[in-house]
Coordinates of C-alpha atoms in Angstrom, one line a residue:
M22 CA 11.9 5.6 -36.9
N23 CA 12.4 8.0 -39.8
R24 CA 11.5 11.3 -37.8
L25 CA 10.5 14.4 -40.1
I26 CA 9.9 17.9 -39.0
P27 CA 6.2 18.3 -39.6
G28 CA 5.0 19.3 -42.9
T29 CA 8.5 19.0 -44.4
T30 CA 10.7 16.2 -46.0
M31 CA 13.7 17.1 -43.6
K32 CA 14.8 14.9 -40.7
F33 CA 14.3 15.8 -37.2
S34 CA 17.2 17.3 -35.6
E35 CA 17.7 18.5 -31.7
Q36 CA 17.7 22.2 -33.1
A37 CA 14.2 21.6 -34.5
R38 CA 13.0 20.7 -31.0
E39 CA 12.6 24.2 -29.5
S40 CA 12.1 26.0 -32.7
A41 CA 11.5 24.0 -35.8
F42 CA 11.3 26.8 -38.2
S43 CA 14.8 28.0 -37.2
V44 CA 16.1 24.9 -39.5
I45 CA 14.8 26.7 -42.5
S46 CA 15.0 30.3 -41.8
P47 CA 18.8 30.4 -42.4
V48 CA 18.2 29.3 -46.1
L49 CA 15.6 31.9 -46.6
E50 CA 17.6 34.6 -45.0
A51 CA 20.5 34.0 -47.5
T52 CA 18.4 33.6 -50.5
G53 CA 15.5 35.9 -49.8
G54 CA 13.0 33.4 -50.2
L55 CA 12.5 29.9 -51.8
T56 CA 11.5 29.2 -55.4
L57 CA 8.7 27.0 -56.3
S58 CA 11.0 24.0 -56.9
Q59 CA 13.0 24.3 -53.6
L60 CA 9.9 24.7 -51.9
S61 CA 8.3 21.4 -53.4
K62 CA 11.5 19.6 -52.2
L63 CA 11.3 21.0 -48.8
T64 CA 7.6 19.8 -48.5
G65 CA 7.3 16.8 -50.9
L66 CA 4.4 18.7 -52.7
E67 CA 4.0 19.1 -56.3
G68 CA 4.4 22.7 -57.4
T69 CA 0.7 22.7 -59.0
T70 CA -0.6 21.8 -55.5
I71 CA 1.1 24.9 -53.8
Q72 CA -0.1 27.3 -56.8
N73 CA -3.8 25.8 -56.4
W74 CA -3.6 26.6 -52.4
I75 CA -2.5 30.1 -53.4
K76 CA -5.4 30.4 -56.2
R77 CA -7.8 29.1 -53.6
G78 CA -6.6 32.0 -50.9
W79 CA -5.2 29.5 -48.4
V80 CA -1.8 31.1 -48.9
S81 CA -0.8 34.5 -49.9
A82 CA 0.2 35.3 -53.3
T83 CA 3.9 35.7 -54.1
K84 CA 5.7 38.8 -54.7
G85 CA 8.2 37.8 -57.4
K86 CA 9.2 34.2 -57.9
K87 CA 10.1 33.4 -54.3
Y88 CA 8.3 32.4 -51.5
S89 CA 8.4 34.5 -48.2
E90 CA 8.5 33.1 -44.7
K91 CA 4.9 33.7 -44.1
Q92 CA 3.9 31.7 -47.2
I93 CA 6.1 29.0 -46.5
I94 CA 4.9 28.6 -42.8
R95 CA 1.2 28.5 -44.1
I96 CA 2.3 25.6 -46.6
L97 CA 3.9 23.8 -43.7
L98 CA 0.9 24.0 -41.6
I99 CA -1.5 22.8 -44.3
N100 CA 0.7 20.1 -45.4
M101 CA 1.2 18.5 -42.0
L102 CA -2.6 18.4 -41.8
R103 CA -3.7 17.0 -45.1
K104 CA -3.5 13.5 -44.6
A105 CA -5.9 13.5 -42.2
M106 CA -8.1 16.5 -42.9
K107 CA -10.1 17.8 -45.8
L108 CA -8.3 20.8 -47.6
E109 CA -11.6 22.7 -46.9
D110 CA -11.5 22.2 -43.4
I111 CA -7.8 22.7 -42.8
A112 CA -8.6 26.1 -44.5
N113 CA -11.5 27.0 -42.1
L114 CA -9.3 26.0 -39.1
M115 CA -6.5 28.5 -40.4
R116 CA -9.4 31.1 -40.7
Y117 CA -10.8 30.4 -37.3
I118 CA -7.2 31.0 -35.9
N119 CA -5.9 33.9 -38.2
G120 CA -8.7 35.4 -40.1
D121 CA -8.1 36.4 -43.5
V122 CA -4.8 35.2 -45.0
E123 CA -4.1 38.5 -46.2
D124 CA -4.7 40.4 -43.2
T125 CA -2.5 39.9 -40.2
S126 CA -4.3 42.6 -37.7
D127 CA -7.1 39.6 -37.3
D128 CA -4.5 37.1 -36.3
I129 CA -4.7 35.2 -32.8
I130 CA -1.0 34.2 -33.2
E131 CA 1.7 34.7 -35.6
D132 CA 2.0 31.6 -38.1
I133 CA 5.7 31.1 -37.1
L134 CA 4.6 31.0 -33.6
L135 CA 1.9 28.7 -34.2
Y136 CA 4.0 26.3 -36.3
N137 CA 6.8 26.0 -33.6
I138 CA 4.7 25.4 -30.8
L139 CA 2.7 22.9 -32.7
C140 CA 6.0 21.3 -33.5
R141 CA 7.1 21.3 -29.9
I142 CA 4.0 19.5 -28.6
I143 CA 4.1 16.9 -31.3
F144 CA 8.0 16.3 -30.5
T145 CA 7.0 16.0 -26.9
A146 CA 4.2 13.8 -27.3
E147 CA 6.0 11.6 -29.7
D148 CA 8.9 11.2 -27.0
E149 CA 6.6 10.3 -24.3
G150 CA 4.7 8.0 -26.6
A151 CA 1.4 9.6 -25.7
F152 CA -1.4 11.1 -27.8
D153 CA -4.3 10.6 -25.8
T154 CA -6.8 13.3 -25.3
E155 CA -6.0 14.5 -21.8
H156 CA -2.2 14.3 -22.5
I157 CA -2.5 16.3 -25.6
K158 CA -4.5 18.9 -24.0
T159 CA -2.2 19.3 -21.2
L160 CA 0.6 19.8 -23.5
V161 CA -1.3 22.2 -25.4
S162 CA -2.1 24.4 -22.2
R163 CA 1.5 23.9 -20.9
E164 CA 2.9 25.2 -24.3
L165 CA 0.5 28.2 -24.4
A166 CA 0.9 29.4 -20.6
D167 CA 4.2 31.5 -21.4
Y168 CA 2.1 33.2 -24.5
S169 CA -0.9 34.5 -22.4
K170 CA 0.1 38.2 -22.9
E171 CA 0.9 37.8 -26.6
V172 CA -2.2 35.5 -27.7
K173 CA -5.5 37.4 -28.1
E174 CA -7.9 34.4 -27.8
L175 CA -6.0 31.8 -25.7
D176 CA -9.2 29.3 -25.4
K177 CA -10.0 29.6 -29.0
L178 CA -6.2 28.9 -29.8
R179 CA -6.2 25.9 -27.2
K180 CA -9.0 24.3 -29.2
A181 CA -7.5 24.8 -32.6
M182 CA -4.2 23.4 -31.6
Y183 CA -5.7 20.4 -30.0
V184 CA -7.2 19.8 -33.4
M185 CA -4.0 20.4 -35.2
V186 CA -1.9 18.0 -33.2
M187 CA -4.6 15.3 -33.3
G188 CA -5.0 15.9 -37.0
Y189 CA -1.1 15.6 -37.5
R190 CA -0.9 12.5 -35.4
S191 CA -4.2 10.9 -37.3
G192 CA -2.0 11.6 -40.6
C193 CA 0.8 9.7 -39.3
L194 CA -1.3 6.8 -38.3
R195 CA -2.9 6.7 -41.6
T196 CA 0.4 6.7 -43.3
E197 CA 1.6 3.8 -41.2
M198 CA -1.7 1.9 -41.9
E199 CA -1.1 2.4 -45.7
K200 CA 2.3 1.0 -45.6
G201 CA 1.1 -2.0 -43.7
L202 CA -1.8 -2.6 -46.0
E203 CA 0.8 -2.3 -48.9
V204 CA 2.8 -5.1 -47.3
I205 CA -0.2 -7.1 -47.2
L206 CA -1.5 -6.5 -50.8
E207 CA 2.1 -7.2 -52.0
G208 CA 1.9 -10.6 -50.5
M209 CA -1.2 -11.5 -52.0
K210 CA 0.3 -11.0 -55.3

């Protein structure tokens, strides 16, 4: 299996298991952010798609020509869900969790922490081969147990993270279905 870090084109590594964004952050620290072309390579997204998300207010605007950690994480979160969910639904889900993209005072959880926890849940579920409802709810609760003092609205976050994990998994299943269909259609030619 060609396992990737969710929302990226980067191959999974054991370093990513506990803190997926830690694989990306050294590059940000060294360069002061990513250019649009670097971000496109990291995510597999067209630059126009990323710019459109900024115009729609789903990602905060850039200051200069480089994308910050906060912007990159938000783009990764949207990207990991877009194969299974409508972009408007993803934007609403992100607002449900963290309100206004420009205002961090209304955030339930920092985007970087959200991303890292989601990745840990996804990696664990993949390792265990279990994406059933109860198993994912248990993994979400287990991962969030350590953050009960840091997270403002834990129950709200639990619900949103469950949707995000299942959305990510649905996107993976859709990709596999499309590959299978492509093989079938090629065989019909």
